[in-house]
mmCIF file of C-alpha atoms and ligand atoms in Angstrom:
data_model
loop_
_atom_site.group_PDB
_atom_site.id
_atom_site.type_symbol
_atom_site.label_atom_id
_atom_site.label_comp_id
_atom_site.label_asym_id
_atom_site.label_seq_id
_atom_site.Cartn_x
_atom_site.Cartn_y
_atom_site.Cartn_z
ATOM 1 C CA MET N 1 0.000 0.000 0.000
ATOM 2 C CA ALA N 2 1.616 3.249 -1.075
ATOM 3 C CA LEU N 3 1.181 6.492 0.669
ATOM 4 C CA ARG N 4 2.082 9.512 -1.402
ATOM 5 C CA VAL N 5 2.604 12.987 -0.016
ATOM 6 C CA ASP N 6 1.033 15.618 -2.238
ATOM 7 C CA ALA N 7 1.604 18.690 -0.142
ATOM 8 C CA VAL N 8 2.202 19.895 3.357
ATOM 9 C CA VAL N 9 -0.418 22.146 4.855
ATOM 10 C CA TRP N 10 0.098 23.630 8.286
ATOM 11 C CA GLY N 11 2.916 21.211 8.912
ATOM 12 C CA CYS N 12 0.749 18.207 8.018
ATOM 13 C CA ARG N 13 0.952 15.931 5.013
ATOM 14 C CA VAL N 14 -1.763 15.882 2.430
ATOM 15 C CA VAL N 15 -1.537 12.250 1.409
ATOM 16 C CA SER N 16 -3.080 10.066 -1.209
ATOM 17 C CA TYR N 17 -2.943 6.445 -2.329
ATOM 18 C CA PRO N 18 -2.999 6.973 -6.109
ATOM 19 C CA ASP N 19 -2.725 3.354 -7.283
ATOM 20 C CA LEU N 20 -6.412 2.788 -6.906
ATOM 21 C CA GLY N 21 -7.197 4.687 -10.026
ATOM 22 C CA ALA N 22 -8.649 7.365 -7.826
ATOM 23 C CA ARG N 23 -6.658 10.559 -8.129
ATOM 24 C CA PRO N 24 -5.788 12.564 -5.064
ATOM 25 C CA CYS N 25 -8.778 14.799 -5.006
ATOM 26 C CA LEU N 26 -11.205 16.727 -2.965
ATOM 27 C CA GLY N 27 -14.836 15.995 -3.563
ATOM 28 C CA GLY N 28 -14.257 14.221 -6.867
ATOM 29 C CA VAL N 29 -12.491 17.160 -8.478
ATOM 30 C CA ASN N 30 -8.816 17.273 -9.409
ATOM 31 C CA PHE N 31 -6.835 17.886 -6.276
ATOM 32 C CA ARG N 32 -4.268 20.297 -7.683
ATOM 33 C CA ARG N 33 -6.897 22.527 -9.198
ATOM 34 C CA ASP N 34 -8.762 22.422 -5.965
ATOM 35 C CA LEU N 35 -6.010 23.336 -3.586
ATOM 36 C CA ARG N 36 -7.633 26.715 -3.198
ATOM 37 C CA ARG N 37 -10.685 25.039 -1.733
ATOM 38 C CA LEU N 38 -8.457 22.950 0.476
ATOM 39 C CA TRP N 39 -6.808 26.088 1.766
ATOM 40 C CA LYS N 40 -10.211 27.495 2.606
ATOM 41 C CA TRP N 41 -11.146 24.403 4.581
ATOM 42 C CA ARG N 42 -7.972 24.929 6.593
ATOM 43 C CA CYS N 43 -7.337 21.246 6.717
ATOM 44 C CA CYS N 44 -5.476 18.540 4.922
ATOM 45 C CA CYS N 45 -7.107 15.564 3.350
ATOM 46 C CA ASP N 46 -6.096 11.999 2.762
ATOM 47 C CA VAL N 47 -7.916 10.444 -0.072
ATOM 48 C CA LEU N 48 -8.085 6.963 -1.463
ATOM 49 C CA GLY N 49 -5.563 4.224 -1.619
ATOM 50 C CA GLU N 50 -2.659 2.798 -3.536
ATOM 51 C CA ARG N 51 -1.033 -0.619 -3.278
ATOM 52 C CA ASP N 52 2.755 -0.398 -3.019
ATOM 53 C CA ILE N 53 4.649 1.937 -0.799
ATOM 54 C CA LYS N 54 7.069 4.155 -2.673
ATOM 55 C CA PRO N 55 9.045 7.137 -1.479
ATOM 56 C CA VAL N 56 7.853 10.475 -2.719
ATOM 57 C CA GLU N 57 11.093 11.965 -4.061
ATOM 58 C CA ASP N 58 9.928 11.674 -7.663
ATOM 59 C CA GLU N 59 6.803 13.686 -6.967
ATOM 60 C CA LYS N 60 6.841 17.110 -8.568
ATOM 61 C CA PRO N 61 5.947 20.006 -6.312
ATOM 62 C CA LEU N 62 2.475 21.401 -6.755
ATOM 63 C CA LYS N 63 2.124 24.049 -9.435
ATOM 64 C CA PRO N 64 -0.279 26.806 -8.545
ATOM 65 C CA GLU N 65 -1.925 28.846 -11.243
ATOM 66 C CA ALA N 66 0.412 31.622 -12.366
ATOM 67 C CA ASP N 67 -2.042 34.424 -11.661
ATOM 68 C CA ASP N 68 -2.337 33.674 -7.968
ATOM 69 C CA GLU N 69 0.758 35.072 -6.353
ATOM 70 C CA THR N 70 -0.359 34.635 -2.769
ATOM 71 C CA LEU N 71 -1.201 31.016 -3.285
ATOM 72 C CA GLN N 72 2.086 30.484 -5.087
ATOM 73 C CA ASN N 73 4.015 31.843 -2.104
ATOM 74 C CA LYS N 74 2.094 29.637 0.254
ATOM 75 C CA LEU N 75 2.603 26.541 -1.849
ATOM 76 C CA SER N 76 6.333 26.980 -2.208
ATOM 77 C CA GLY N 77 6.429 26.974 1.583
ATOM 78 C CA PHE N 78 4.398 23.762 1.709
ATOM 79 C CA ASN N 79 6.617 21.777 -0.595
ATOM 80 C CA LYS N 80 10.148 22.639 0.309
ATOM 81 C CA ASP N 81 10.123 20.734 3.619
ATOM 82 C CA LEU N 82 8.751 17.442 2.381
ATOM 83 C CA ASN N 83 11.979 15.520 2.823
ATOM 84 C CA SER N 84 12.663 16.816 6.305
ATOM 85 C CA LEU N 85 9.389 15.435 7.663
ATOM 86 C CA SER N 86 9.254 12.319 9.741
ATOM 87 C CA LYS N 87 7.744 9.195 8.180
ATOM 88 C CA PRO N 88 4.082 8.172 8.377
ATOM 89 C CA LEU N 89 3.372 6.027 11.426
ATOM 90 C CA SER N 90 3.196 2.258 11.526
ATOM 91 C CA PRO N 91 1.675 0.041 14.246
ATOM 92 C CA ALA N 92 5.167 -0.106 15.802
ATOM 93 C CA ASP N 93 4.668 3.572 16.608
ATOM 94 C CA LEU N 94 2.091 2.561 19.206
ATOM 95 C CA SER N 95 5.026 2.202 21.584
ATOM 96 C CA SER N 96 5.481 4.651 24.480
ATOM 97 C CA PHE N 97 8.959 5.486 23.250
ATOM 98 C CA GLN N 98 10.328 7.354 20.264
ATOM 99 C CA SER N 99 12.931 5.774 18.031
ATOM 100 C CA ASN N 100 15.591 7.816 19.910
ATOM 101 C CA GLY N 101 14.482 6.228 23.216
ATOM 102 C CA SER N 102 12.770 9.338 24.623
ATOM 103 C CA LYS N 103 9.248 9.062 25.981
ATOM 104 C CA VAL N 104 6.300 9.867 23.724
ATOM 105 C CA ARG N 105 4.665 13.108 24.871
ATOM 106 C CA VAL N 106 0.874 12.962 24.858
ATOM 107 C CA ALA N 107 -1.336 16.034 25.398
ATOM 108 C CA TYR N 108 -4.708 15.732 27.117
ATOM 109 C CA GLN N 109 -7.368 18.146 28.318
ATOM 110 C CA GLY N 110 -7.471 18.589 32.079
ATOM 111 C CA VAL N 111 -5.128 18.189 35.021
ATOM 112 C CA PRO N 112 -3.470 15.031 36.432
ATOM 113 C CA GLY N 113 -6.118 12.471 37.406
ATOM 114 C CA ALA N 114 -8.490 13.317 34.510
ATOM 115 C CA TYR N 115 -9.970 10.419 32.552
ATOM 116 C CA SER N 116 -8.257 11.788 29.479
ATOM 117 C CA GLU N 117 -4.930 11.222 31.218
ATOM 118 C CA ASP N 118 -6.057 7.640 31.992
ATOM 119 C CA ALA N 119 -6.723 7.238 28.268
ATOM 120 C CA ALA N 120 -3.251 8.542 27.355
ATOM 121 C CA LEU N 121 -1.653 6.124 29.840
ATOM 122 C CA LYS N 122 -3.741 3.217 28.600
ATOM 123 C CA ALA N 123 -2.659 3.875 25.014
ATOM 124 C CA TYR N 124 0.994 4.640 25.859
ATOM 125 C CA PRO N 125 1.693 3.217 29.351
ATOM 126 C CA LYS N 126 5.110 4.850 29.775
ATOM 127 C CA CYS N 127 4.373 8.127 28.011
ATOM 128 C CA GLU N 128 4.844 11.604 29.391
ATOM 129 C CA THR N 129 1.384 13.150 29.786
ATOM 130 C CA VAL N 130 1.038 16.880 29.109
ATOM 131 C CA PRO N 131 -2.000 18.666 30.609
ATOM 132 C CA CYS N 132 -3.818 21.276 28.475
ATOM 133 C CA ASP N 133 -6.489 23.835 29.370
ATOM 134 C CA ASP N 134 -8.947 22.779 26.698
ATOM 135 C CA TYR N 135 -9.372 20.462 23.714
ATOM 136 C CA GLU N 136 -8.206 23.091 21.247
ATOM 137 C CA ALA N 137 -4.960 23.585 23.170
ATOM 138 C CA ALA N 138 -4.326 19.827 22.918
ATOM 139 C CA PHE N 139 -4.762 19.959 19.113
ATOM 140 C CA GLU N 140 -2.477 22.981 18.918
ATOM 141 C CA ALA N 141 0.191 21.342 21.081
ATOM 142 C CA VAL N 142 0.509 18.621 18.424
ATOM 143 C CA GLU N 143 0.510 21.093 15.538
ATOM 144 C CA LEU N 144 3.215 23.197 17.173
ATOM 145 C CA TRP N 145 5.390 20.103 17.777
ATOM 146 C CA LEU N 146 5.210 20.647 21.554
ATOM 147 C CA VAL N 147 3.964 17.077 21.938
ATOM 148 C CA ASP N 148 3.847 13.994 19.711
ATOM 149 C CA LYS N 149 0.183 13.129 20.085
ATOM 150 C CA ALA N 150 -3.035 14.209 21.755
ATOM 151 C CA VAL N 151 -5.778 12.066 23.216
ATOM 152 C CA LEU N 152 -9.345 13.395 23.041
ATOM 153 C CA PRO N 153 -12.738 12.063 24.181
ATOM 154 C CA ILE N 154 -15.067 11.601 21.219
ATOM 155 C CA ASP N 155 -17.935 9.426 22.389
ATOM 156 C CA ASN N 156 -19.448 8.229 25.637
ATOM 157 C CA SER N 157 -21.800 5.275 26.061
ATOM 158 C CA VAL N 158 -24.128 7.291 28.331
ATOM 159 C CA GLY N 159 -23.788 10.934 27.249
ATOM 160 C CA GLY N 160 -23.112 10.436 23.513
ATOM 161 C CA SER N 161 -20.781 12.381 21.251
ATOM 162 C CA ILE N 162 -18.355 15.080 22.329
ATOM 163 C CA HIS N 163 -19.278 17.445 19.486
ATOM 164 C CA ARG N 164 -16.524 19.935 20.118
ATOM 165 C CA ASN N 165 -13.907 17.359 19.168
ATOM 166 C CA TYR N 166 -15.698 16.467 15.930
ATOM 167 C CA ASP N 167 -15.596 20.151 14.970
ATOM 168 C CA LEU N 168 -11.946 20.503 15.958
ATOM 169 C CA LEU N 169 -10.960 17.430 13.948
ATOM 170 C CA LEU N 170 -12.176 19.171 10.835
ATOM 171 C CA ARG N 171 -10.645 22.510 11.675
ATOM 172 C CA HIS N 172 -7.208 21.063 12.412
ATOM 173 C CA GLY N 173 -5.228 19.040 9.904
ATOM 174 C CA LEU N 174 -4.250 16.176 12.222
ATOM 175 C CA HIS N 175 -4.732 12.443 11.642
ATOM 176 C CA ILE N 176 -6.463 9.917 13.867
ATOM 177 C CA VAL N 177 -3.869 7.212 14.587
ATOM 178 C CA GLY N 178 -5.556 5.248 17.338
ATOM 179 C CA GLU N 179 -8.504 4.817 19.655
ATOM 180 C CA VAL N 180 -8.808 3.708 23.250
ATOM 181 C CA HIS N 181 -11.806 2.793 25.402
ATOM 182 C CA VAL N 182 -11.785 3.830 29.048
ATOM 183 C CA ASP N 183 -14.096 2.414 31.680
ATOM 184 C CA VAL N 184 -15.326 5.555 33.459
ATOM 185 C CA ASN N 185 -16.048 4.955 37.148
ATOM 186 C CA HIS N 186 -17.423 8.236 38.485
ATOM 187 C CA CYS N 187 -17.134 8.670 42.239
ATOM 188 C CA LEU N 188 -18.577 11.159 44.688
ATOM 189 C CA LEU N 189 -15.562 12.784 46.332
ATOM 190 C CA GLY N 190 -15.671 14.941 49.464
ATOM 191 C CA LEU N 191 -13.254 16.388 51.981
ATOM 192 C CA PRO N 192 -12.014 13.858 54.546
ATOM 193 C CA GLY N 193 -14.595 13.409 57.334
ATOM 194 C CA VAL N 194 -17.510 14.930 55.364
ATOM 195 C CA THR N 195 -20.738 12.891 55.026
ATOM 196 C CA LYS N 196 -23.137 12.832 52.056
ATOM 197 C CA GLU N 197 -25.801 14.615 54.138
ATOM 198 C CA GLU N 198 -23.582 17.696 54.482
ATOM 199 C CA LEU N 199 -23.228 18.156 50.699
ATOM 200 C CA ARG N 200 -25.031 20.971 48.856
ATOM 201 C CA ARG N 201 -22.918 21.623 45.739
ATOM 202 C CA ILE N 202 -21.260 19.347 43.223
ATOM 203 C CA LEU N 203 -18.484 20.220 40.782
ATOM 204 C CA SER N 204 -17.387 18.372 37.654
ATOM 205 C CA HIS N 205 -16.925 18.380 33.902
ATOM 206 C CA PRO N 206 -20.353 18.915 32.229
ATOM 207 C CA GLN N 207 -20.116 15.478 30.536
ATOM 208 C CA ALA N 208 -19.522 13.824 33.913
ATOM 209 C CA LEU N 209 -22.440 15.739 35.510
ATOM 210 C CA ASN N 210 -24.708 14.565 32.654
ATOM 211 C CA GLN N 211 -23.579 10.970 33.069
ATOM 212 C CA CYS N 212 -24.570 11.099 36.769
ATOM 213 C CA GLU N 213 -27.826 13.041 36.304
ATOM 214 C CA GLU N 214 -30.095 10.635 38.258
ATOM 215 C CA THR N 215 -27.821 10.240 41.293
ATOM 216 C CA LEU N 216 -27.165 13.973 41.546
ATOM 217 C CA SER N 217 -30.902 14.760 41.300
ATOM 218 C CA LYS N 218 -31.653 12.286 44.090
ATOM 219 C CA LEU N 219 -29.026 13.932 46.283
ATOM 220 C CA GLY N 220 -30.484 17.370 45.384
ATOM 221 C CA LEU N 221 -27.067 18.910 44.705
ATOM 222 C CA VAL N 222 -26.509 22.175 42.840
ATOM 223 C CA ARG N 223 -24.312 21.454 39.811
ATOM 224 C CA ILE N 224 -21.283 23.600 39.031
ATOM 225 C CA SER N 225 -19.268 22.937 35.912
ATOM 226 C CA ALA N 226 -15.511 22.624 35.949
ATOM 227 C CA ASN N 227 -12.918 22.217 33.191
ATOM 228 C CA ASP N 228 -12.417 18.527 33.917
ATOM 229 C CA THR N 229 -13.226 15.994 36.619
ATOM 230 C CA ALA N 230 -9.778 16.066 38.223
ATOM 231 C CA GLY N 231 -9.814 19.882 38.127
ATOM 232 C CA ALA N 232 -13.078 19.737 40.112
ATOM 233 C CA ALA N 233 -11.434 17.473 42.705
ATOM 234 C CA GLN N 234 -8.505 19.901 42.927
ATOM 235 C CA ILE N 235 -10.877 22.840 43.580
ATOM 236 C CA VAL N 236 -12.818 20.951 46.270
ATOM 237 C CA ALA N 237 -9.550 20.018 48.002
ATOM 238 C CA SER N 238 -8.064 23.516 47.817
ATOM 239 C CA GLU N 239 -11.203 25.468 48.837
ATOM 240 C CA GLY N 240 -11.911 23.259 51.840
ATOM 241 C CA ALA N 241 -15.717 23.912 51.819
ATOM 242 C CA ARG N 242 -17.483 20.964 53.533
ATOM 243 C CA ASP N 243 -20.662 21.302 51.458
ATOM 244 C CA LYS N 244 -18.798 20.924 48.138
ATOM 245 C CA ALA N 245 -18.103 17.602 46.432
ATOM 246 C CA ALA N 246 -16.656 16.547 43.085
ATOM 247 C CA VAL N 247 -17.496 13.874 40.555
ATOM 248 C CA ALA N 248 -14.163 12.331 39.554
ATOM 249 C CA SER N 249 -12.143 9.129 39.568
ATOM 250 C CA VAL N 250 -10.609 7.119 42.407
ATOM 251 C CA ARG N 251 -7.203 8.171 41.054
ATOM 252 C CA ALA N 252 -8.179 11.856 41.305
ATOM 253 C CA ALA N 253 -9.286 11.269 44.935
ATOM 254 C CA ALA N 254 -5.848 9.836 45.735
ATOM 255 C CA ILE N 255 -3.981 12.670 43.979
ATOM 256 C CA TYR N 256 -5.913 15.491 45.693
ATOM 257 C CA GLY N 257 -6.444 13.819 49.100
ATOM 258 C CA LEU N 258 -10.242 13.452 48.941
ATOM 259 C CA ASN N 259 -12.518 10.754 50.323
ATOM 260 C CA VAL N 260 -14.513 8.440 48.063
ATOM 261 C CA LEU N 261 -18.085 8.747 49.437
ATOM 262 C CA GLU N 262 -19.607 6.548 46.733
ATOM 263 C CA GLU N 263 -18.335 4.733 43.640
ATOM 264 C CA ARG N 264 -20.037 4.146 40.271
ATOM 265 C CA ILE N 265 -22.542 6.962 40.651
ATOM 266 C CA GLN N 266 -23.177 7.194 36.877
ATOM 267 C CA ASP N 267 -26.721 6.487 35.681
ATOM 268 C CA HIS N 268 -25.588 3.327 33.911
ATOM 269 C CA HIS N 269 -23.173 0.963 35.576
ATOM 270 C CA ASP N 270 -21.279 0.439 32.333
ATOM 271 C CA ASN N 271 -19.949 3.834 31.327
ATOM 272 C CA ILE N 272 -17.336 3.779 28.599
ATOM 273 C CA THR N 273 -15.688 6.723 26.879
ATOM 274 C CA ARG N 274 -14.015 6.274 23.522
ATOM 275 C CA PHE N 275 -10.949 8.456 23.050
ATOM 276 C CA ILE N 276 -9.119 9.078 19.802
ATOM 277 C CA ILE N 277 -5.399 9.689 19.435
ATOM 278 C CA VAL N 278 -4.333 12.314 16.917
ATOM 279 C CA ALA N 279 -0.893 12.914 15.415
ATOM 280 C CA ARG N 280 0.744 15.042 12.741
ATOM 281 C CA GLU N 281 1.481 12.014 10.585
ATOM 282 C CA PRO N 282 -1.080 9.509 9.351
ATOM 283 C CA MET N 283 -0.751 5.811 10.088
ATOM 284 C CA ILE N 284 0.115 3.570 7.154
ATOM 285 C CA PRO N 285 -2.938 1.340 6.706
ATOM 286 C CA ALA N 286 -2.306 -2.397 7.138
ATOM 287 C CA THR N 287 -4.304 -5.575 7.626
ATOM 288 C CA ASP N 288 -2.271 -7.170 10.418
ATOM 289 C CA ARG N 289 -5.078 -6.532 12.929
ATOM 290 C CA PRO N 290 -8.634 -5.105 12.890
ATOM 291 C CA TYR N 291 -8.596 -1.518 11.633
ATOM 292 C CA LYS N 292 -11.128 1.271 11.633
ATOM 293 C CA THR N 293 -11.342 4.201 9.211
ATOM 294 C CA SER N 294 -12.927 7.558 10.028
ATOM 295 C CA ILE N 295 -14.139 9.882 7.292
ATOM 296 C CA VAL N 296 -16.098 13.121 7.026
ATOM 297 C CA LEU N 297 -18.147 14.040 3.989
ATOM 298 C CA SER N 298 -20.899 16.272 2.700
ATOM 299 C CA PHE N 299 -23.346 16.144 -0.188
ATOM 300 C CA GLU N 300 -24.857 18.691 -2.486
ATOM 301 C CA GLU N 301 -28.335 17.221 -2.248
ATOM 302 C CA GLY N 302 -30.656 16.099 0.511
ATOM 303 C CA SER N 303 -31.308 13.107 2.705
ATOM 304 C CA GLY N 304 -31.366 10.441 -0.031
ATOM 305 C CA MET N 305 -27.608 10.920 -0.375
ATOM 306 C CA LEU N 306 -26.949 9.713 3.150
ATOM 307 C CA PHE N 307 -28.884 6.558 2.351
ATOM 308 C CA LYS N 308 -26.743 6.139 -0.767
ATOM 309 C CA ALA N 309 -23.554 6.705 1.247
ATOM 310 C CA LEU N 310 -24.446 4.004 3.756
ATOM 311 C CA ALA N 311 -25.341 1.605 0.946
ATOM 312 C CA VAL N 312 -21.754 1.991 -0.326
ATOM 313 C CA PHE N 313 -20.589 0.206 2.829
ATOM 314 C CA GLU N 314 -23.436 -2.284 2.984
ATOM 315 C CA LEU N 315 -22.734 -3.372 -0.599
ATOM 316 C CA ARG N 316 -19.194 -4.332 0.360
ATOM 317 C CA ASP N 317 -20.013 -5.979 3.674
ATOM 318 C CA ILE N 318 -18.332 -3.201 5.595
ATOM 319 C CA GLU N 319 -19.839 -2.420 8.973
ATOM 320 C CA TRP N 320 -20.026 1.210 9.935
ATOM 321 C CA THR N 321 -19.767 1.786 13.662
ATOM 322 C CA LYS N 322 -20.713 5.430 14.056
ATOM 323 C CA ILE N 323 -22.441 8.264 12.225
ATOM 324 C CA GLU N 324 -22.443 11.790 13.515
ATOM 325 C CA SER N 325 -23.797 14.873 11.816
ATOM 326 C CA ARG N 326 -22.577 18.393 12.478
ATOM 327 C CA PRO N 327 -23.937 21.618 11.045
ATOM 328 C CA GLN N 328 -22.052 23.395 8.270
ATOM 329 C CA ARG N 329 -21.832 26.633 10.166
ATOM 330 C CA LYS N 330 -20.694 28.744 7.235
ATOM 331 C CA ARG N 331 -23.727 27.765 5.176
ATOM 332 C CA PRO N 332 -26.512 27.285 7.702
ATOM 333 C CA LEU N 333 -29.525 27.248 5.393
ATOM 334 C CA ARG N 334 -29.877 25.593 2.025
ATOM 335 C CA ILE N 335 -32.562 27.226 -0.077
ATOM 336 C CA VAL N 336 -34.381 25.162 -2.642
ATOM 337 C CA ASP N 337 -36.501 27.297 -4.895
ATOM 338 C CA ASP N 338 -39.371 25.347 -6.319
ATOM 339 C CA SER N 339 -41.636 27.955 -7.904
ATOM 340 C CA ASN N 340 -44.788 25.822 -7.602
ATOM 341 C CA LYS N 341 -44.378 24.791 -4.013
ATOM 342 C CA GLY N 342 -42.575 27.773 -2.472
ATOM 343 C CA THR N 343 -39.072 27.985 -1.070
ATOM 344 C CA ALA N 344 -37.725 25.148 1.075
ATOM 345 C CA LYS N 345 -34.988 25.888 3.587
ATOM 346 C CA TYR N 346 -33.101 23.322 5.544
ATOM 347 C CA PHE N 347 -29.894 22.940 7.479
ATOM 348 C CA ASP N 348 -26.787 21.706 5.775
ATOM 349 C CA TYR N 349 -24.710 19.001 7.469
ATOM 350 C CA LEU N 350 -21.346 17.307 7.468
ATOM 351 C CA PHE N 351 -21.463 13.577 8.170
ATOM 352 C CA TYR N 352 -18.756 11.780 10.120
ATOM 353 C CA ILE N 353 -18.671 8.035 9.535
ATOM 354 C CA ASP N 354 -16.483 5.378 11.186
ATOM 355 C CA PHE N 355 -16.318 1.999 9.505
ATOM 356 C CA GLN N 356 -14.587 -1.271 10.303
ATOM 357 C CA ALA N 357 -12.063 -1.789 7.516
ATOM 358 C CA SER N 358 -8.532 -0.764 6.682
ATOM 359 C CA MET N 359 -7.678 1.505 3.771
ATOM 360 C CA ALA N 360 -5.262 -1.281 2.776
ATOM 361 C CA GLU N 361 -8.276 -3.425 1.870
ATOM 362 C CA PRO N 362 -9.555 -3.165 -1.706
ATOM 363 C CA ARG N 363 -13.178 -3.154 -0.468
ATOM 364 C CA ALA N 364 -12.494 -0.005 1.632
ATOM 365 C CA GLN N 365 -10.677 1.667 -1.258
ATOM 366 C CA SER N 366 -13.496 0.939 -3.653
ATOM 367 C CA ALA N 367 -16.081 2.124 -1.105
ATOM 368 C CA LEU N 368 -14.329 5.484 -0.920
ATOM 369 C CA SER N 369 -13.948 5.698 -4.707
ATOM 370 C CA HIS N 370 -17.681 5.122 -4.904
ATOM 371 C CA LEU N 371 -18.401 7.786 -2.279
ATOM 372 C CA GLN N 372 -16.260 10.236 -4.194
ATOM 373 C CA GLU N 373 -18.619 9.999 -7.131
ATOM 374 C CA PHE N 374 -21.353 11.841 -5.290
ATOM 375 C CA ALA N 375 -19.795 13.480 -2.207
ATOM 376 C CA THR N 376 -18.994 17.164 -2.564
ATOM 377 C CA PHE N 377 -16.369 16.943 0.157
ATOM 378 C CA LEU N 378 -14.569 13.887 1.450
ATOM 379 C CA ARG N 379 -11.704 13.624 3.879
ATOM 380 C CA VAL N 380 -10.198 10.562 5.518
ATOM 381 C CA LEU N 381 -9.587 11.560 9.124
ATOM 382 C CA GLY N 382 -7.554 8.438 9.814
ATOM 383 C CA CYS N 383 -7.162 4.697 9.452
ATOM 384 C CA TYR N 384 -6.025 3.102 12.710
ATOM 385 C CA PRO N 385 -6.013 -0.121 14.769
ATOM 386 C CA MET N 386 -9.311 -0.705 16.568
ATOM 387 C CA ASP N 387 -9.357 -0.974 20.341
ATOM 388 C CA THR N 388 -10.766 -4.477 20.571
ATOM 389 C CA HIS N 389 -10.679 -4.496 24.377
ATOM 390 C CA ARG N 390 -13.227 -2.821 26.550
HETATM 391 O O1 PRE F 401 -12.936 15.530 32.802
HETATM 392 C C1 PRE F 401 -12.248 14.542 32.526
HETATM 393 O O2 PRE F 401 -11.680 13.855 33.363
HETATM 394 C C2 PRE F 401 -12.120 14.190 31.122
HETATM 395 O O3 PRE F 401 -11.204 13.493 30.763
HETATM 396 C C3 PRE F 401 -13.172 14.673 30.167
HETATM 397 C C4 PRE F 401 -14.321 13.696 29.962
HETATM 398 C C5 PRE F 401 -15.130 14.160 28.694
HETATM 399 O O4 PRE F 401 -14.881 15.197 28.135
HETATM 400 O O5 PRE F 401 -16.047 13.415 28.329
HETATM 401 C C6 PRE F 401 -13.798 12.358 29.665
HETATM 402 C C7 PRE F 401 -14.383 11.236 30.110
HETATM 403 C C8 PRE F 401 -15.625 11.246 30.898
HETATM 404 O O6 PRE F 401 -16.622 10.874 29.971
HETATM 405 C C9 PRE F 401 -15.937 12.583 31.430
HETATM 406 C C10 PRE F 401 -15.259 13.682 31.065
#
């Protein structure tokens, strides 16, 4: 399977797999001609596959149209550093160490003891975890080469999708290179010696508060949102108010010296969060283990297109595991002018689809070629080993 680098945008590779017969392209249109659109999307795209891996030295740099001086300047910047970039990742890069022996640095949102840090340590047990104020800062830390990877919550079995991270995936040109499931055991944490009856206020990350809705309503506590669960535990410990508790993990209780008043307070005993790992370089697709591919796409026409898109997978016996839709904020309303029936207006969406196949498999490559025929925008967010454990 060949991975070809077509350009570098914001320090990230725009890659393609040209052997398939599918050209590197954006929404079915020639990629080179469409670089202007790519620039507007402020992202890079990986499109469709090729079979043998070749180095990219023989690739000519992109040629912008002569009349566009600004674009030309930008493009010359993109191409000159191609050879100095590190290689795309392989499954061996799932190790906690770099090839030079130093620890992999993984950014996460929150402070030590957050579930996101648990996710980073589950994926890379000996990594160096780097706390960030918010999700966007974690994305930026990777882009600015401050860290090697970032781990971000994307889906929870009780609360559903973490929409912010879907939006950030599109806005930033990083690649999904892994996923990890974390068993989230929310606990009620109070100051040492405090009983449940004394509690009036509860602090936590909004997702965690939602996941414990029923328990917190029964206890009649006033909810206060915090940046992350461990951050909430830190505040409770430092303020010393006896009526304040936090929803966080057992590990956070140990770090900040709080008491576990009750464990597993989430509304559903099984509470699993799926985290994704993002990196500057994509992972080379393989078939040595079960892989998942994540894509985002949009269509020019209405709802029938989504049906058609899903049929593309069904036809090839590919199971999709997740669909998420997000509004196209820049074009909120689509107006369909039918002079007999009046003007129809409806929201325009981007669809994120995860499916269980590797881009090294011909059936996945042909599914994406097929999608390209009618999608107006298509980007492969990543092809990565599935977390087959809980
Ligand atoms: O606050 C934390 O500890 C986090 O890691 C964030 C987060 C989330 O954003 O969903 C992660 C896992 C849990 O589902 C609750 C909160």
